[in-house]
Short mmCIF file of C-alpha atoms in Angstrom, two decimals:
data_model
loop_
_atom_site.label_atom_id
_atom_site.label_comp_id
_atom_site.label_asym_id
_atom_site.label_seq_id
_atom_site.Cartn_x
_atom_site.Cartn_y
_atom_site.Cartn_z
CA UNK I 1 10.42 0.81 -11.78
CA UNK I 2 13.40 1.13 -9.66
CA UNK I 3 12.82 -0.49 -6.24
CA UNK I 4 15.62 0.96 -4.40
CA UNK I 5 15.00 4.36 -5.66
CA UNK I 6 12.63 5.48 -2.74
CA UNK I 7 15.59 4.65 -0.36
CA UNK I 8 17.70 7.01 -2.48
CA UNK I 9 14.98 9.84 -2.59
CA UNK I 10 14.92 9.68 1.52
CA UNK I 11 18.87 9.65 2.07
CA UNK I 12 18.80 12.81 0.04
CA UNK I 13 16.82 13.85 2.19
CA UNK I 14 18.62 13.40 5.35
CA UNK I 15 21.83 14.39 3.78
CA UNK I 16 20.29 18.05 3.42
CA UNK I 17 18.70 17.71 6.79
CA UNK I 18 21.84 16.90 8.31
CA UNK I 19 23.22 20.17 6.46
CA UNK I 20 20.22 22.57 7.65
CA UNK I 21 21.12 21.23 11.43
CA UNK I 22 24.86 22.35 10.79
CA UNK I 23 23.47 25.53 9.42
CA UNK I 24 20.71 26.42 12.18
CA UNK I 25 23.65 25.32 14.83
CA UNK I 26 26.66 28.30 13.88
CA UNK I 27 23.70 30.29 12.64
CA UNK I 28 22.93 33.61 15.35
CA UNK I 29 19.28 34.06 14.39
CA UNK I 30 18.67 29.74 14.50
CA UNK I 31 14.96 30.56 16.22
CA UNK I 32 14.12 33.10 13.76
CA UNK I 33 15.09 30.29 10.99
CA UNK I 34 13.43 27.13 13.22
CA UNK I 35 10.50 29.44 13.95
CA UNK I 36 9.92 29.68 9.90
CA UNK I 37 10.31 26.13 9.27
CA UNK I 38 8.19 24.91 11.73
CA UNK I 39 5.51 27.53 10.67
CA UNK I 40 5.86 26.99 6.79
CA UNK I 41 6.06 23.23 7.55
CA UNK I 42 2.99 23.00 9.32
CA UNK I 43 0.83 25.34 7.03
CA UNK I 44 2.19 22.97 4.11
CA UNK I 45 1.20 19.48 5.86
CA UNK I 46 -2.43 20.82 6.85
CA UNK I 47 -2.79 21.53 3.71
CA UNK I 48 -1.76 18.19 2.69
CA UNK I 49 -4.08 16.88 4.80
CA UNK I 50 -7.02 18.43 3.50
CA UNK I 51 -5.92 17.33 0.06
CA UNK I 52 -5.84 13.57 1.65
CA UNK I 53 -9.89 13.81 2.84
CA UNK I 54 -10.94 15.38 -0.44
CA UNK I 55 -8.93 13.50 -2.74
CA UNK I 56 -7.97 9.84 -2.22
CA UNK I 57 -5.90 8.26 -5.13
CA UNK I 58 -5.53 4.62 -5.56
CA UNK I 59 -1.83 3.47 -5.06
CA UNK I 60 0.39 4.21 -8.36
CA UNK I 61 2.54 0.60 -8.30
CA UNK I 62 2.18 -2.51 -8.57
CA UNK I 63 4.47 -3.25 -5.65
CA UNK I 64 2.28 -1.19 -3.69
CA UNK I 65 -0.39 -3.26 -0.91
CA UNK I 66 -2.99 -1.57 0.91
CA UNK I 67 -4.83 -3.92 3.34
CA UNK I 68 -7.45 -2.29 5.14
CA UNK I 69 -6.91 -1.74 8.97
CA UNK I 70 -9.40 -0.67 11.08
CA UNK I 71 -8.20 1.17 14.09
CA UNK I 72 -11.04 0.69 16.31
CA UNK I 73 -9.85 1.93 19.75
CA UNK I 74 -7.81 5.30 21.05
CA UNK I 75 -4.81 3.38 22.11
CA UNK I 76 -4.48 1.77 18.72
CA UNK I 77 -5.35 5.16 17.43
CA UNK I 78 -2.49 6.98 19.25
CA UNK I 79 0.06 4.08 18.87
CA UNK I 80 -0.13 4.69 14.96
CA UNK I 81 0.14 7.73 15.24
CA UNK I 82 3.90 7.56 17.63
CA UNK I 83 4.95 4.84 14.68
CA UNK I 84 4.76 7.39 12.02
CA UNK I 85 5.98 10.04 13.85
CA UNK I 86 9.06 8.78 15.45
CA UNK I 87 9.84 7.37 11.92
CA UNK I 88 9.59 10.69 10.52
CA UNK I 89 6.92 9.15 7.50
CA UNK I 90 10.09 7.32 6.46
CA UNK I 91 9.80 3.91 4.48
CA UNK I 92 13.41 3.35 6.25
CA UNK I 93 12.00 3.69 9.59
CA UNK I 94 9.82 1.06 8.59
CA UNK I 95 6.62 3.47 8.12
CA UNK I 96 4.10 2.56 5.38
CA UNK I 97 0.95 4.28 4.52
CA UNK I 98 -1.75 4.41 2.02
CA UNK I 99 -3.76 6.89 0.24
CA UNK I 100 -1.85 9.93 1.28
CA UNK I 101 -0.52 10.72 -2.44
CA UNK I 102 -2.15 13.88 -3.34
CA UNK I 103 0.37 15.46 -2.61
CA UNK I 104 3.99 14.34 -1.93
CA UNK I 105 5.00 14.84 1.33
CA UNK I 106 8.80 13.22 0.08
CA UNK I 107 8.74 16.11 -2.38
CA UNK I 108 7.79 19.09 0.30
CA UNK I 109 10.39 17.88 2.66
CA UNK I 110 12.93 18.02 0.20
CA UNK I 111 12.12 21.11 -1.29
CA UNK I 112 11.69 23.13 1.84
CA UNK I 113 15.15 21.87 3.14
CA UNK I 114 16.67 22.97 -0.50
CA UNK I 115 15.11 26.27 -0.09
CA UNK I 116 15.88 27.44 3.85
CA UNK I 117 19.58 26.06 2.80
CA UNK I 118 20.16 28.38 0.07
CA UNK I 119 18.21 30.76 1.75
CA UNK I 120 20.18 31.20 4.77
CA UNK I 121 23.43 29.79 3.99
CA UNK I 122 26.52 32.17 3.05
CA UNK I 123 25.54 33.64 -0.26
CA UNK I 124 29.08 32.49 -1.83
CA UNK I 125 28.88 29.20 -0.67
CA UNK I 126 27.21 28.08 -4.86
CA UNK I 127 28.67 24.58 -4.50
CA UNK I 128 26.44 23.78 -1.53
CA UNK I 129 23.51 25.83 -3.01
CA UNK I 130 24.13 23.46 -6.61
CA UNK I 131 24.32 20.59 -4.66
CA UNK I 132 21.40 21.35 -3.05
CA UNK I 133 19.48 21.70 -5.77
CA UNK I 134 20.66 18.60 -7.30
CA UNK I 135 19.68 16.63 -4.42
CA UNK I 136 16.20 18.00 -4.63
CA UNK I 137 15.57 17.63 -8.37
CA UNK I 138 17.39 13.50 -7.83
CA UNK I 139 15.14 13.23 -5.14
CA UNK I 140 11.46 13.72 -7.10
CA UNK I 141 13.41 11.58 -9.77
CA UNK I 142 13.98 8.95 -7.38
CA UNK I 143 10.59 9.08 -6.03
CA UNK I 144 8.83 8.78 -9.42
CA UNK I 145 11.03 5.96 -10.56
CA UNK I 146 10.24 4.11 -7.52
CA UNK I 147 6.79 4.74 -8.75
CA UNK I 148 5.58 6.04 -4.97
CA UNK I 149 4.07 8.71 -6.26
CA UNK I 150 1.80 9.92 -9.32
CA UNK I 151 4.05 12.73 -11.27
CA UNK I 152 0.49 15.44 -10.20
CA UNK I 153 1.06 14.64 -6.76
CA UNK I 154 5.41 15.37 -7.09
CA UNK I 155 4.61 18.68 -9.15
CA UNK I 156 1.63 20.28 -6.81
CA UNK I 157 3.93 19.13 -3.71
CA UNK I 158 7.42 21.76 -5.54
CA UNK I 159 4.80 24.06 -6.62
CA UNK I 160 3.29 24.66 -3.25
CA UNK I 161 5.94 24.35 -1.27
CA UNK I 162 8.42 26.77 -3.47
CA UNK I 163 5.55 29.07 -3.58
CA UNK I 164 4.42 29.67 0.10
CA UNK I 165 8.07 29.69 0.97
CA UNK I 166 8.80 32.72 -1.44
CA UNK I 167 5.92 34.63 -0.53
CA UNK I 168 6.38 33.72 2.94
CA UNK I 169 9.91 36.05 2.65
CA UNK I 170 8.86 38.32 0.37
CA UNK I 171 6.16 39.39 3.43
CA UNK I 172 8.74 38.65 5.76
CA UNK I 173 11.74 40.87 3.72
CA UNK I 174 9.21 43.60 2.61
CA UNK I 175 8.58 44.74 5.94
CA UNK I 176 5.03 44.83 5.34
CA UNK I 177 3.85 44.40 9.37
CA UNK I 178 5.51 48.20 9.16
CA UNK I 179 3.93 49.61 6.32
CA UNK I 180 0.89 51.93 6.93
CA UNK I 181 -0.95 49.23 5.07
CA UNK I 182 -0.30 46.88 8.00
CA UNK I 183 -4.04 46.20 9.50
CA UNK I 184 -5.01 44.84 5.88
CA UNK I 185 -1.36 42.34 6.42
CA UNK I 186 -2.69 41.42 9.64
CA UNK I 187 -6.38 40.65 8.86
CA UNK I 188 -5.42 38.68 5.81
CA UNK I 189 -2.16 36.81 7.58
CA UNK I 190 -2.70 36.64 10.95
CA UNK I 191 -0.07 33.54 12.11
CA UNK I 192 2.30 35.77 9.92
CA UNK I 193 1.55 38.93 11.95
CA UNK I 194 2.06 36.83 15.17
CA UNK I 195 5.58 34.95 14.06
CA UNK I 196 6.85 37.94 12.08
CA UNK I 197 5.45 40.76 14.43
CA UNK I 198 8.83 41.81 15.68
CA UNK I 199 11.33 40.94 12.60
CA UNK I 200 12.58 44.17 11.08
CA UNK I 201 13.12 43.00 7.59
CA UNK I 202 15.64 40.37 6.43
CA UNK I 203 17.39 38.08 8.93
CA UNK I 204 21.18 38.82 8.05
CA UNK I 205 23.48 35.50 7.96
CA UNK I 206 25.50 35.80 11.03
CA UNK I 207 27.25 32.91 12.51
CA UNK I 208 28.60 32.34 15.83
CA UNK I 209 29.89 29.28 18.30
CA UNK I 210 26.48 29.22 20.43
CA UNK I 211 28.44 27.22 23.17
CA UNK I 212 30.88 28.65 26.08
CA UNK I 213 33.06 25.66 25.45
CA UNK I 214 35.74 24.91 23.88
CA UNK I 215 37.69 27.93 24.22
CA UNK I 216 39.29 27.84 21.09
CA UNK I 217 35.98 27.80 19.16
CA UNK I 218 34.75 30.50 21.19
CA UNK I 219 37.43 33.03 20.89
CA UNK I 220 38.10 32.10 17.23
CA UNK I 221 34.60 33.48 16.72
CA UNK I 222 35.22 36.52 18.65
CA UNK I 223 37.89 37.42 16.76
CA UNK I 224 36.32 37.11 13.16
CA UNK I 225 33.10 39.06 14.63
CA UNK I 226 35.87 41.94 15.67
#
C-alpha cells in the first residue's frame, strides 16, 4: 500500500479538469459540451447509487475506519450532504465516506474528463490526448495502490463510463433523432431525445475568445475565423 497514492490519483484529476475548463472556455459550442457532461455525469452517478443500496462492500484497507454515524435529524442530514459536495467527494477537501465502493466514483471522474478531452479537443493536438490517457490509466493505478478501492469496483467504474460515453455520441453523431426510425430513439432514450433534440450531427471543434475584452484577443480570433 502506498498511502499518498490517493492524493496522486485526485491531482490527476484536477490537472485534466483544469484542462477541460480551458477547453469548454475557447470552445464555440461550450453548452453543447457542458450540457453532455452534466447529462452523462449524472446518468453515471445514479447509477452508482443504485449500485451503493444493492451492493455494500466492506472497506478494502486496513487504513480504512468506518464508525457508524447516525444522522438523525434534516439539518444534520443536509449539512453532510454541503460537506461532500463543496469538497467535490475529495479526500483533499477533507471528505471521507464509507461503503460507496461498488463502483469507483475516482475512476468515472477521471475517465469521463479523459474522454470529453480527446473528444473535443483539436484532433492534432496527440500529446495532450497521450497525456490524457496517461493520467487516467496513473490515476486507477494510484487508486488501487492506495488500496481505496477493490480492482471490480475500478474496472466496472472505466467500463461503464467509456461505454455510455461512446454510445452516448454514436446516438448523438448518427443523427438518429432524424432518421425515420426516430419515435423508436425517442421511446427508448427519452433524456437523449430532449438534450439532443436539436443537434444536427457532430459538434465541430470551433474555438473562439467568448469575451468582448481584450481587444487583441478578440480581433486575433476574428482574423483566424476569416
Amino acid at each position: 500500500m502506498i498511502p499518498w497514492a490517493f492524493d496522486l490519483a485526485e491531482l490527476c484529476a484536477s490537472f485534466m479538469m483544469f484542462i477541460w475548463i480551458i477547453i469548454l472556455f475557447f470552445h464555440k459550442h461550450r453548452f453543447i459540451l457542458l450540457r453532455r457532461m452534466f447529462s452523462l455525469s449524472g446518468t453515471i452517478f445514479l447509477l452508482r447509487c443504485c449500485t451503493m443500496l444493492m451492493t455494500s462492500l466492506s472497506v478494502p484497507g486496513e487504513h480504512l475506519h468506518c464508525n457508524p454515524r447516525s444522522y438523525t435529524t434534516r439539518e444534520q442530514k443536509m449539512k453532510r450532504t454541503v460537506e461532500i459536495m463543496t469538497g467535490l467527494g475529495m479526500s483533499m477537501q477533507g471528505v471521507r465516506s464509507c461503503g460507496d465502493y461498488m463502483f469507483s466514483g475516482h475512476t468515472c471522474v477521471l475517465t469521463m474528463l479523459n474522454f470529453f478531452i480527446t473528444e473535443y479537443s483539436p484532433r492534432g493536438m496527440t500529446t495532450l490526448h497521450t497525456v490524457t490517457w496517461l493520467l487516467n490509466m496513473f490515476g486507477i493505478f494510484f487508486i488501487l495502490a492506495a488500496h481505496e478501492h477493490y480492482s471490480i469496483d475500478v474496472f466496472i467504474a472505466f467500463y461503464i463510463t467509456s461505454r455510455l460515453f461512446l454510445y452516448y455520441h454514436i446516438l448523438a453523431n448518427s443523427r438518429s433523432l432524424k432518421s425515420p426510425d426516430y419515435k423508436r430513439t425517442r421511446t427508448w432514450f427519452p433524456m437523449f431525445a430532449f438534450f439532443e433534440g436539436q443537434c444536427l450531427g457532430i459538434v465541430p471543434n470551433e474555438y473562439a475568445w467568448p469575451l468582448p475584452w481584450p481587444e487583441l484577443f478578440v480581433n486575433y480570433y476574428r482574423k483566424k475565423r476569416h
